[in-house]
mmCIF file of C-alpha atoms in Angstrom:
data_model
loop_
_atom_site.group_PDB
_atom_site.id
_atom_site.type_symbol
_atom_site.label_atom_id
_atom_site.label_comp_id
_atom_site.label_asym_id
_atom_site.label_seq_id
_atom_site.Cartn_x
_atom_site.Cartn_y
_atom_site.Cartn_z
ATOM 1 C CA MET Z 1 81.401 74.641 159.687
ATOM 2 C CA PHE Z 2 83.716 71.642 160.352
ATOM 3 C CA TYR Z 3 88.284 71.529 160.418
ATOM 4 C CA GLN Z 4 89.948 68.768 158.497
ATOM 5 C CA CYS Z 5 93.446 68.626 158.685
ATOM 6 C CA PRO Z 6 94.999 67.372 155.404
ATOM 7 C CA LYS Z 7 97.482 65.266 156.624
ATOM 8 C CA CYS Z 8 95.124 62.836 158.777
ATOM 9 C CA LYS Z 9 91.949 63.592 157.398
ATOM 10 C CA LYS Z 10 90.576 64.288 161.084
ATOM 11 C CA VAL Z 11 87.718 66.138 160.793
ATOM 12 C CA TRP Z 12 87.045 68.826 164.483
ATOM 13 C CA GLN Z 13 83.522 71.070 164.625
ATOM 14 C CA TYR Z 14 85.840 74.224 166.386
ATOM 15 C CA PRO Z 15 88.761 75.478 165.430
ATOM 16 C CA ILE Z 16 91.011 74.345 167.267
ATOM 17 C CA GLY Z 17 93.803 75.805 165.165
ATOM 18 C CA LYS Z 18 96.399 73.222 163.938
ATOM 19 C CA CYS Z 19 96.106 69.723 164.513
ATOM 20 C CA PRO Z 20 97.536 68.430 167.285
ATOM 21 C CA ASP Z 21 99.238 65.333 165.696
ATOM 22 C CA CYS Z 22 100.357 66.158 162.406
ATOM 23 C CA PHE Z 23 101.255 70.184 163.705
ATOM 24 C CA LEU Z 24 99.587 71.696 160.584
ATOM 25 C CA ASN Z 25 96.925 74.460 159.880
ATOM 26 C CA LEU Z 26 93.018 72.553 159.233
ATOM 27 C CA GLU Z 27 90.655 73.267 156.570
ATOM 28 C CA ARG Z 28 87.533 74.386 156.533
ATOM 29 C CA ILE Z 29 85.295 72.327 155.184
ATOM 30 C CA ILE Z 30 81.595 74.327 154.823
ATOM 31 C CA SER Z 31 79.144 72.196 154.839
ATOM 32 C CA GLU Z 32 76.583 73.283 151.947
ATOM 33 C CA LYS Z 33 73.843 69.876 150.907
ATOM 34 C CA ILE Z 34 72.733 68.276 154.608
ATOM 35 C CA LYS Z 35 69.935 66.075 155.032
ATOM 36 C CA VAL Z 36 68.320 64.800 158.526
ATOM 37 C CA ILE Z 37 69.023 61.082 159.203
ATOM 38 C CA GLY Z 38 67.708 60.710 162.596
ATOM 39 C CA VAL Z 39 64.701 62.346 163.815
ATOM 40 C CA SER Z 40 63.294 62.511 168.249
ATOM 41 C CA LYS Z 41 60.532 64.244 169.761
ATOM 42 C CA VAL Z 42 61.199 65.928 173.129
ATOM 43 C CA THR Z 43 57.483 66.205 175.221
ATOM 44 C CA ILE Z 44 58.861 67.339 178.828
ATOM 45 C CA PRO Z 45 59.763 70.637 179.318
ATOM 46 C CA THR Z 46 62.971 71.765 180.664
ATOM 47 C CA VAL Z 47 64.381 75.066 182.255
ATOM 48 C CA LEU Z 48 66.162 75.997 179.170
ATOM 49 C CA HIS Z 49 63.539 74.253 176.943
ATOM 50 C CA PRO Z 50 60.455 75.890 178.101
ATOM 51 C CA LYS Z 51 58.375 75.599 175.537
ATOM 52 C CA ALA Z 52 57.674 71.237 174.430
ATOM 53 C CA PRO Z 53 56.821 69.150 172.276
ATOM 54 C CA TYR Z 54 60.032 70.218 169.966
ATOM 55 C CA PHE Z 55 62.051 68.140 167.753
ATOM 56 C CA VAL Z 56 66.256 66.995 168.293
ATOM 57 C CA LEU Z 57 67.640 66.625 164.752
ATOM 58 C CA ALA Z 58 70.461 64.205 163.854
ATOM 59 C CA LEU Z 59 72.103 66.008 160.448
ATOM 60 C CA GLU Z 60 74.476 64.325 158.643
ATOM 61 C CA ASP Z 61 76.308 66.791 156.550
ATOM 62 C CA GLU Z 62 77.829 65.517 152.234
ATOM 63 C CA HIS Z 63 81.778 64.961 153.859
ATOM 64 C CA ASN Z 64 79.638 62.697 156.255
ATOM 65 C CA ASN Z 65 80.042 64.706 158.734
ATOM 66 C CA ARG Z 66 77.522 64.247 161.152
ATOM 67 C CA TRP Z 67 76.269 66.815 164.714
ATOM 68 C CA ILE Z 68 72.635 67.228 166.553
ATOM 69 C CA GLU Z 69 70.482 70.352 166.046
ATOM 70 C CA LYS Z 70 67.689 70.934 167.965
ATOM 71 C CA SER Z 71 63.565 72.918 165.376
ATOM 72 C CA SER Z 72 60.406 73.279 166.726
ATOM 73 C CA GLN Z 73 59.668 72.689 162.897
ATOM 74 C CA GLU Z 74 58.963 68.542 162.544
ATOM 75 C CA TYR Z 75 61.505 66.722 159.747
ATOM 76 C CA LYS Z 76 60.988 63.200 159.007
ATOM 77 C CA ILE Z 77 64.380 61.595 157.281
ATOM 78 C CA GLY Z 78 65.868 61.311 154.547
ATOM 79 C CA ASP Z 79 64.615 64.881 154.741
ATOM 80 C CA GLU Z 80 66.846 68.053 153.118
ATOM 81 C CA PHE Z 81 67.762 70.351 156.018
ATOM 82 C CA LYS Z 82 67.794 74.472 155.032
ATOM 83 C CA ARG Z 83 68.006 77.198 156.081
ATOM 84 C CA GLU Z 84 66.309 80.363 154.092
ATOM 85 C CA LYS Z 85 67.654 83.550 153.389
ATOM 86 C CA MET Z 86 66.239 86.308 154.691
ATOM 87 C CA ARG Z 87 63.910 87.880 151.535
ATOM 88 C CA ASN Z 88 62.678 91.040 153.914
ATOM 89 C CA LYS Z 89 65.022 93.374 155.736
ATOM 90 C CA ALA Z 90 62.376 94.270 158.303
ATOM 91 C CA GLY Z 91 63.309 90.351 159.708
ATOM 92 C CA VAL Z 92 65.045 89.279 162.121
ATOM 93 C CA ALA Z 93 67.872 85.945 162.136
ATOM 94 C CA ILE Z 94 69.249 83.871 164.635
ATOM 95 C CA LEU Z 95 72.055 81.520 164.931
ATOM 96 C CA ARG Z 96 72.988 79.452 166.883
ATOM 97 C CA VAL Z 97 76.583 80.035 168.549
ATOM 98 C CA LYS Z 98 78.228 76.912 169.222
ATOM 99 C CA TYR Z 99 82.044 76.236 169.422
ATOM 100 C CA ASP Z 100 82.558 78.539 165.996
ATOM 101 C CA ILE Z 101 81.970 82.388 166.609
ATOM 102 C CA ALA Z 102 83.851 82.673 162.789
ATOM 103 C CA SER Z 103 81.559 80.148 161.244
ATOM 104 C CA ALA Z 104 78.626 81.873 162.951
ATOM 105 C CA VAL Z 105 79.487 85.397 161.870
ATOM 106 C CA GLU Z 106 79.841 84.570 158.364
ATOM 107 C CA GLU Z 107 76.904 82.939 158.405
ATOM 108 C CA ILE Z 108 74.141 85.678 159.489
ATOM 109 C CA ILE Z 109 75.724 87.794 156.725
ATOM 110 C CA GLN Z 110 74.780 85.440 154.257
ATOM 111 C CA LEU Z 111 71.686 84.656 155.997
ATOM 112 C CA ILE Z 112 71.021 88.004 155.796
ATOM 113 C CA ASN Z 113 70.932 88.365 151.819
ATOM 114 C CA GLY Z 114 70.885 91.814 151.357
ATOM 115 C CA ILE Z 115 74.180 92.921 151.739
ATOM 116 C CA LYS Z 116 76.772 93.847 149.209
ATOM 117 C CA PHE Z 117 80.392 94.214 149.657
ATOM 118 C CA ASN Z 118 83.329 94.196 146.933
ATOM 119 C CA SER Z 119 86.882 95.959 146.843
ATOM 120 C CA GLU Z 120 86.181 99.839 147.659
ATOM 121 C CA SER Z 121 82.854 99.398 149.951
ATOM 122 C CA LYS Z 122 83.782 102.262 153.040
ATOM 123 C CA ILE Z 123 82.688 100.130 155.623
ATOM 124 C CA LEU Z 124 82.105 101.702 159.392
ATOM 125 C CA ILE Z 125 81.889 99.707 162.137
ATOM 126 C CA LEU Z 126 80.996 100.523 165.639
ATOM 127 C CA PRO Z 127 80.815 97.921 168.678
ATOM 128 C CA THR Z 128 79.604 98.750 172.345
ATOM 129 C CA LEU Z 129 82.424 99.509 174.188
ATOM 130 C CA ILE Z 130 81.616 101.993 177.880
ATOM 131 C CA SER Z 131 83.281 100.727 180.536
ATOM 132 C CA PRO Z 132 87.289 99.378 180.678
ATOM 133 C CA GLN Z 133 85.646 95.885 181.457
ATOM 134 C CA HIS Z 134 87.937 92.306 180.696
ATOM 135 C CA PRO Z 135 85.649 90.724 178.154
ATOM 136 C CA TYR Z 136 83.851 87.863 180.453
ATOM 137 C CA PHE Z 137 82.177 90.559 182.181
ATOM 138 C CA ALA Z 138 79.571 91.616 178.853
ATOM 139 C CA GLN Z 139 79.917 94.738 179.674
ATOM 140 C CA ASN Z 140 81.684 95.940 175.990
ATOM 141 C CA THR Z 141 81.718 93.978 172.473
ATOM 142 C CA ASN Z 142 83.101 90.700 172.587
ATOM 143 C CA PRO Z 143 86.118 90.527 170.633
ATOM 144 C CA GLU Z 144 86.275 87.820 169.234
ATOM 145 C CA ILE Z 145 83.094 88.672 167.727
ATOM 146 C CA LEU Z 146 84.093 92.025 166.748
ATOM 147 C CA ASP Z 147 87.464 90.355 164.890
ATOM 148 C CA ALA Z 148 85.240 88.198 162.357
ATOM 149 C CA LEU Z 149 84.288 90.271 161.390
ATOM 150 C CA ILE Z 150 87.267 92.126 160.631
ATOM 151 C CA LYS Z 151 88.703 88.814 158.984
ATOM 152 C CA TYR Z 152 85.727 87.933 156.772
ATOM 153 C CA LEU Z 153 85.624 91.475 154.788
ATOM 154 C CA ILE Z 154 88.984 90.841 154.549
ATOM 155 C CA ARG Z 155 89.403 87.518 153.507
ATOM 156 C CA ILE Z 156 85.600 88.220 150.754
ATOM 157 C CA GLY Z 157 87.652 91.178 149.239
ATOM 158 C CA VAL Z 158 86.854 94.340 151.698
ATOM 159 C CA LYS Z 159 90.305 96.597 152.184
ATOM 160 C CA SER Z 160 91.581 96.515 155.224
ATOM 161 C CA SER Z 161 91.760 100.982 154.964
ATOM 162 C CA ASN Z 162 88.526 100.730 154.130
ATOM 163 C CA ILE Z 163 86.587 99.701 157.652
ATOM 164 C CA LYS Z 164 86.812 102.117 159.927
ATOM 165 C CA VAL Z 165 85.637 101.087 163.751
ATOM 166 C CA ALA Z 166 84.313 103.588 165.654
ATOM 167 C CA ALA Z 167 83.404 104.268 169.489
ATOM 168 C CA GLN Z 168 83.659 107.743 171.502
ATOM 169 C CA SER Z 169 82.787 108.111 175.532
ATOM 170 C CA PHE Z 170 80.160 109.113 176.671
ATOM 171 C CA ASP Z 171 81.582 109.548 180.121
ATOM 172 C CA GLU Z 172 84.915 111.047 182.338
ATOM 173 C CA ILE Z 173 87.222 107.304 181.332
ATOM 174 C CA PRO Z 174 89.029 107.971 178.992
ATOM 175 C CA ILE Z 175 88.070 105.810 175.320
ATOM 176 C CA GLU Z 176 91.962 104.508 175.283
ATOM 177 C CA ALA Z 177 90.751 102.812 178.507
ATOM 178 C CA SER Z 178 87.780 100.265 177.307
ATOM 179 C CA ALA Z 179 89.009 99.792 173.645
ATOM 180 C CA GLN Z 180 92.145 98.303 175.690
ATOM 181 C CA LYS Z 181 91.173 96.841 178.659
ATOM 182 C CA SER Z 182 88.132 94.943 176.437
ATOM 183 C CA LEU Z 183 90.794 93.756 173.924
ATOM 184 C CA LEU Z 184 89.148 95.200 171.226
ATOM 185 C CA LEU Z 185 92.100 98.000 170.685
ATOM 186 C CA LYS Z 186 94.101 94.765 169.566
ATOM 187 C CA VAL Z 187 92.085 92.625 167.816
ATOM 188 C CA CYS Z 188 92.186 96.105 164.873
ATOM 189 C CA LEU Z 189 95.909 96.537 165.774
ATOM 190 C CA GLU Z 190 96.202 93.076 164.051
ATOM 191 C CA ASN Z 191 94.043 93.297 161.028
ATOM 192 C CA LYS Z 192 95.079 96.568 160.759
ATOM 193 C CA ILE Z 193 92.228 98.896 161.622
ATOM 194 C CA THR Z 194 93.067 102.622 163.315
ATOM 195 C CA PRO Z 195 90.125 103.343 166.115
ATOM 196 C CA LEU Z 196 88.601 105.611 165.677
ATOM 197 C CA ASP Z 197 87.726 108.253 168.252
ATOM 198 C CA LEU Z 198 84.274 109.240 167.237
ATOM 199 C CA ALA Z 199 84.494 112.355 169.676
ATOM 200 C CA LYS Z 200 87.489 114.139 167.832
ATOM 201 C CA THR Z 201 85.754 114.315 164.223
ATOM 202 C CA THR Z 202 82.734 116.682 162.909
ATOM 203 C CA PHE Z 203 78.885 115.948 163.627
ATOM 204 C CA LEU Z 204 76.143 117.709 161.411
ATOM 205 C CA ASN Z 205 73.161 119.405 162.865
ATOM 206 C CA LYS Z 206 70.135 116.532 161.648
ATOM 207 C CA GLY Z 207 66.385 117.427 163.013
ATOM 208 C CA LYS Z 208 63.312 115.507 163.198
ATOM 209 C CA GLU Z 209 59.601 116.864 164.998
ATOM 210 C CA GLY Z 210 61.431 119.534 166.734
ATOM 211 C CA ILE Z 211 64.184 117.787 167.736
ATOM 212 C CA ILE Z 212 67.838 118.653 166.516
ATOM 213 C CA PHE Z 213 70.874 115.790 166.668
ATOM 214 C CA LYS Z 214 74.399 116.476 166.500
ATOM 215 C CA ILE Z 215 75.316 113.023 164.869
ATOM 216 C CA ALA Z 216 78.655 112.057 163.225
ATOM 217 C CA GLU Z 217 79.786 113.199 159.792
ATOM 218 C CA GLU Z 218 81.499 109.643 159.064
ATOM 219 C CA VAL Z 219 78.238 107.323 158.841
ATOM 220 C CA PHE Z 220 77.132 109.528 156.192
ATOM 221 C CA ASN Z 221 80.642 109.145 154.925
ATOM 222 C CA ASN Z 222 80.344 104.797 154.979
ATOM 223 C CA ASP Z 223 79.348 102.832 152.419
ATOM 224 C CA ILE Z 224 77.518 100.720 154.937
ATOM 225 C CA ILE Z 225 76.881 100.833 158.430
ATOM 226 C CA ILE Z 226 77.589 97.949 160.888
ATOM 227 C CA ASN Z 227 76.008 97.701 164.846
ATOM 228 C CA LEU Z 228 77.486 95.985 167.016
ATOM 229 C CA PRO Z 229 76.297 95.745 169.865
ATOM 230 C CA ILE Z 230 76.654 93.359 172.408
ATOM 231 C CA LEU Z 231 73.264 92.676 173.947
ATOM 232 C CA LYS Z 232 72.008 92.525 177.757
ATOM 233 C CA LEU Z 233 69.049 92.893 180.248
ATOM 234 C CA ASP Z 234 68.177 95.875 181.852
ATOM 235 C CA SER Z 235 66.475 97.672 184.310
ATOM 236 C CA LYS Z 236 65.225 100.496 182.566
ATOM 237 C CA PHE Z 237 64.731 99.871 179.010
ATOM 238 C CA LYS Z 238 64.268 96.347 179.382
ATOM 239 C CA VAL Z 239 67.392 94.827 177.262
ATOM 240 C CA LYS Z 240 70.111 97.223 175.401
ATOM 241 C CA GLY Z 241 71.248 96.711 172.609
ATOM 242 C CA ALA Z 242 70.857 97.603 168.727
ATOM 243 C CA LEU Z 243 68.537 101.418 170.284
ATOM 244 C CA THR Z 244 70.396 102.159 172.640
ATOM 245 C CA ASN Z 245 74.313 101.213 171.007
ATOM 246 C CA ILE Z 246 73.416 103.718 168.060
ATOM 247 C CA LEU Z 247 73.195 106.908 170.441
ATOM 248 C CA LYS Z 248 76.556 106.086 170.246
ATOM 249 C CA PHE Z 249 76.914 107.920 166.881
ATOM 250 C CA LEU Z 250 75.516 111.495 167.909
ATOM 251 C CA LYS Z 251 77.832 114.073 169.842
ATOM 252 C CA LYS Z 252 78.720 113.346 173.654
ATOM 253 C CA GLU Z 253 77.507 116.981 175.471
ATOM 254 C CA SER Z 254 74.567 117.253 172.054
ATOM 255 C CA TYR Z 255 73.068 113.936 173.336
ATOM 256 C CA PHE Z 256 72.748 114.757 178.023
ATOM 257 C CA SER Z 257 71.517 118.359 176.019
ATOM 258 C CA LEU Z 258 68.582 116.441 174.805
ATOM 259 C CA LYS Z 259 68.266 114.354 177.923
ATOM 260 C CA TYR Z 260 66.858 117.465 179.613
ATOM 261 C CA LEU Z 261 64.476 117.797 177.636
ATOM 262 C CA HIS Z 262 63.576 114.296 175.963
ATOM 263 C CA ASP Z 263 63.379 111.306 178.007
ATOM 264 C CA ASP Z 264 65.408 108.392 176.127
ATOM 265 C CA PHE Z 265 63.028 106.345 174.399
ATOM 266 C CA LYS Z 266 61.538 109.468 172.569
ATOM 267 C CA ILE Z 267 65.249 109.854 171.629
ATOM 268 C CA ILE Z 268 65.881 106.920 170.342
ATOM 269 C CA GLU Z 269 63.161 106.287 168.655
ATOM 270 C CA ARG Z 270 63.244 109.642 166.017
ATOM 271 C CA LEU Z 271 67.402 109.377 165.412
ATOM 272 C CA GLN Z 272 66.518 106.529 163.908
ATOM 273 C CA GLU Z 273 64.223 108.687 161.663
ATOM 274 C CA VAL Z 274 67.321 110.757 160.895
ATOM 275 C CA LEU Z 275 69.749 107.685 160.315
ATOM 276 C CA PRO Z 276 70.813 106.291 156.878
ATOM 277 C CA GLU Z 277 70.608 102.494 157.105
ATOM 278 C CA TYR Z 278 72.892 100.339 158.716
ATOM 279 C CA LEU Z 279 73.651 95.877 159.571
ATOM 280 C CA THR Z 280 72.895 94.784 163.297
ATOM 281 C CA ILE Z 281 74.207 92.394 164.180
ATOM 282 C CA GLY Z 282 74.230 91.228 167.936
ATOM 283 C CA ASP Z 283 75.916 89.806 170.182
ATOM 284 C CA GLY Z 284 74.237 87.380 172.394
ATOM 285 C CA ILE Z 285 77.079 84.581 173.424
ATOM 286 C CA THR Z 286 77.633 86.244 177.141
ATOM 287 C CA VAL Z 287 74.967 88.117 178.273
ATOM 288 C CA GLN Z 288 74.597 90.036 180.866
ATOM 289 C CA LYS Z 289 71.208 90.968 183.644
ATOM 290 C CA THR Z 290 70.123 93.167 185.377
ATOM 291 C CA THR Z 291 72.402 92.242 188.532
ATOM 292 C CA GLY Z 292 75.729 92.160 187.032
ATOM 293 C CA HIS Z 293 75.154 88.248 186.479
ATOM 294 C CA THR Z 294 76.239 86.401 183.444
ATOM 295 C CA SER Z 295 74.519 84.046 181.865
ATOM 296 C CA PHE Z 296 75.974 82.247 178.411
ATOM 297 C CA VAL Z 297 73.742 82.223 175.928
ATOM 298 C CA GLY Z 298 74.800 80.981 173.037
ATOM 299 C CA LEU Z 299 73.006 83.337 170.350
ATOM 300 C CA ILE Z 300 74.205 86.305 167.731
ATOM 301 C CA LEU Z 301 71.051 88.480 165.918
ATOM 302 C CA ALA Z 302 70.867 90.308 162.858
ATOM 303 C CA SER Z 303 68.116 92.794 160.852
ATOM 304 C CA PHE Z 304 68.380 95.395 159.162
ATOM 305 C CA ASN Z 305 65.707 97.217 161.693
ATOM 306 C CA PRO Z 306 67.282 97.406 165.123
ATOM 307 C CA SER Z 307 63.899 98.019 166.973
ATOM 308 C CA HIS Z 308 62.695 94.231 165.641
ATOM 309 C CA LEU Z 309 66.130 93.376 166.440
ATOM 310 C CA ASP Z 310 66.118 94.648 170.358
ATOM 311 C CA ARG Z 311 62.586 93.268 170.341
ATOM 312 C CA VAL Z 312 63.186 89.196 169.117
ATOM 313 C CA PHE Z 313 65.694 89.643 171.348
ATOM 314 C CA ALA Z 314 63.566 90.750 174.729
ATOM 315 C CA GLU Z 315 60.695 87.682 172.845
ATOM 316 C CA ILE Z 316 64.131 85.295 172.881
ATOM 317 C CA ALA Z 317 64.891 86.418 176.965
ATOM 318 C CA MET Z 318 61.182 86.535 178.203
ATOM 319 C CA ALA Z 319 62.037 90.138 179.860
ATOM 320 C CA LYS Z 320 58.184 91.078 181.076
ATOM 321 C CA ASP Z 321 56.883 94.952 180.658
ATOM 322 C CA LEU Z 322 58.881 96.596 178.025
ATOM 323 C CA PRO Z 323 58.989 99.834 177.562
ATOM 324 C CA ASP Z 324 56.405 101.621 174.620
ATOM 325 C CA TYR Z 325 58.192 101.288 172.317
ATOM 326 C CA LEU Z 326 59.335 98.020 171.845
ATOM 327 C CA LYS Z 327 55.948 96.765 173.366
ATOM 328 C CA LYS Z 328 53.124 98.947 170.064
ATOM 329 C CA ILE Z 329 55.629 96.032 167.807
ATOM 330 C CA ASN Z 330 53.605 92.674 167.045
ATOM 331 C CA ILE Z 331 56.450 90.266 167.334
ATOM 332 C CA ASN Z 332 54.554 87.835 165.355
ATOM 333 C CA GLU Z 333 54.716 90.550 162.130
ATOM 334 C CA ILE Z 334 58.222 90.138 161.907
ATOM 335 C CA PRO Z 335 59.653 88.124 159.637
ATOM 336 C CA ILE Z 336 62.206 85.538 161.299
ATOM 337 C CA PHE Z 337 64.771 83.102 159.090
ATOM 338 C CA GLY Z 338 67.566 81.000 160.994
ATOM 339 C CA ARG Z 339 66.611 79.317 164.469
ATOM 340 C CA LYS Z 340 62.872 80.279 165.538
ATOM 341 C CA ILE Z 341 62.209 81.893 168.777
ATOM 342 C CA GLU Z 342 60.548 79.280 170.520
ATOM 343 C CA GLU Z 343 64.202 77.165 169.752
ATOM 344 C CA VAL Z 344 66.026 78.847 171.887
ATOM 345 C CA GLN Z 345 64.215 81.007 173.955
ATOM 346 C CA TYR Z 346 64.034 80.643 177.468
ATOM 347 C CA ASP Z 347 63.796 83.094 181.043
ATOM 348 C CA ILE Z 348 67.698 84.827 181.090
ATOM 349 C CA GLU Z 349 66.964 86.323 184.703
ATOM 350 C CA GLY Z 350 65.961 84.031 186.068
ATOM 351 C CA VAL Z 351 67.444 81.167 185.839
ATOM 352 C CA GLY Z 352 70.475 80.605 188.010
ATOM 353 C CA SER Z 353 69.157 83.359 189.826
ATOM 354 C CA SER Z 354 67.736 82.878 193.359
ATOM 355 C CA THR Z 355 65.047 85.857 193.731
ATOM 356 C CA ARG Z 356 63.291 83.169 190.243
#
């Protein structure tokens, strides 16, 4: 997506807000017909691009805007470049986020191709909110991701009164403190969304194979659930994201009681069997390593299958010694849409670390 000044017609590939010369709001230019105008084959691997050979494409849209993109697939000059929409809900969509988070969120929802929104849709959004930290620490979901999602939903006709952003604290820190410092509360208030503390709501009992879960009733009272985790590397889970974030739908006391009887991995697996279908959009823009340091990765992932999304992220990050619930998933059987794994894959934990 590009942005153009309506007066001087200058174009930017990122949303700077206003034209610096004319001081007018920029208009969006959507690229619909894209063709390949140049191809370069790279045969030498690097730290950030370990899979070689790959191709660097020069692309041009119908508005004569040009940009480059990495591809694992070989194209010829003149070929049409088009992203295939998801045909299978077990699939995972992957996109690079360069300058424009809003357009990336919009594009990945369109790639999903299996979810319908209307003015009466009731939507429950669950971002990662675990710590009163500023966004650059990558502890909580990036507020720009949440803001882009809410604005997109409102733009396509969803009523703001039908959107709920939920969270709850599993420790002694008030959820209000985390919401304020993470800037997620600011996003909600600016978009006229009332944040929801799940700890103050009603919970229902749902059982599976002898395990009784107390799940927030809100989960079953909404038409569409969007799990919006930030993706991280973790010493225990190897990757934390879709599956661990959804635990916040459980009642705090119930969850800690279950932990005395079952390990986290079993709880995660069984919980998926009693929850309704939900869409996960994973924030992989800035990823926190096991050391607590962060790395700009610039990715956004989406899927209706949270296990597959976490497995794909683990493959992208080249994570090792995965827990059994991820290890048993054959990565080659997961349909991938948007960017290919090998196009965005590198050792996230190792890059920039002195202990590689």
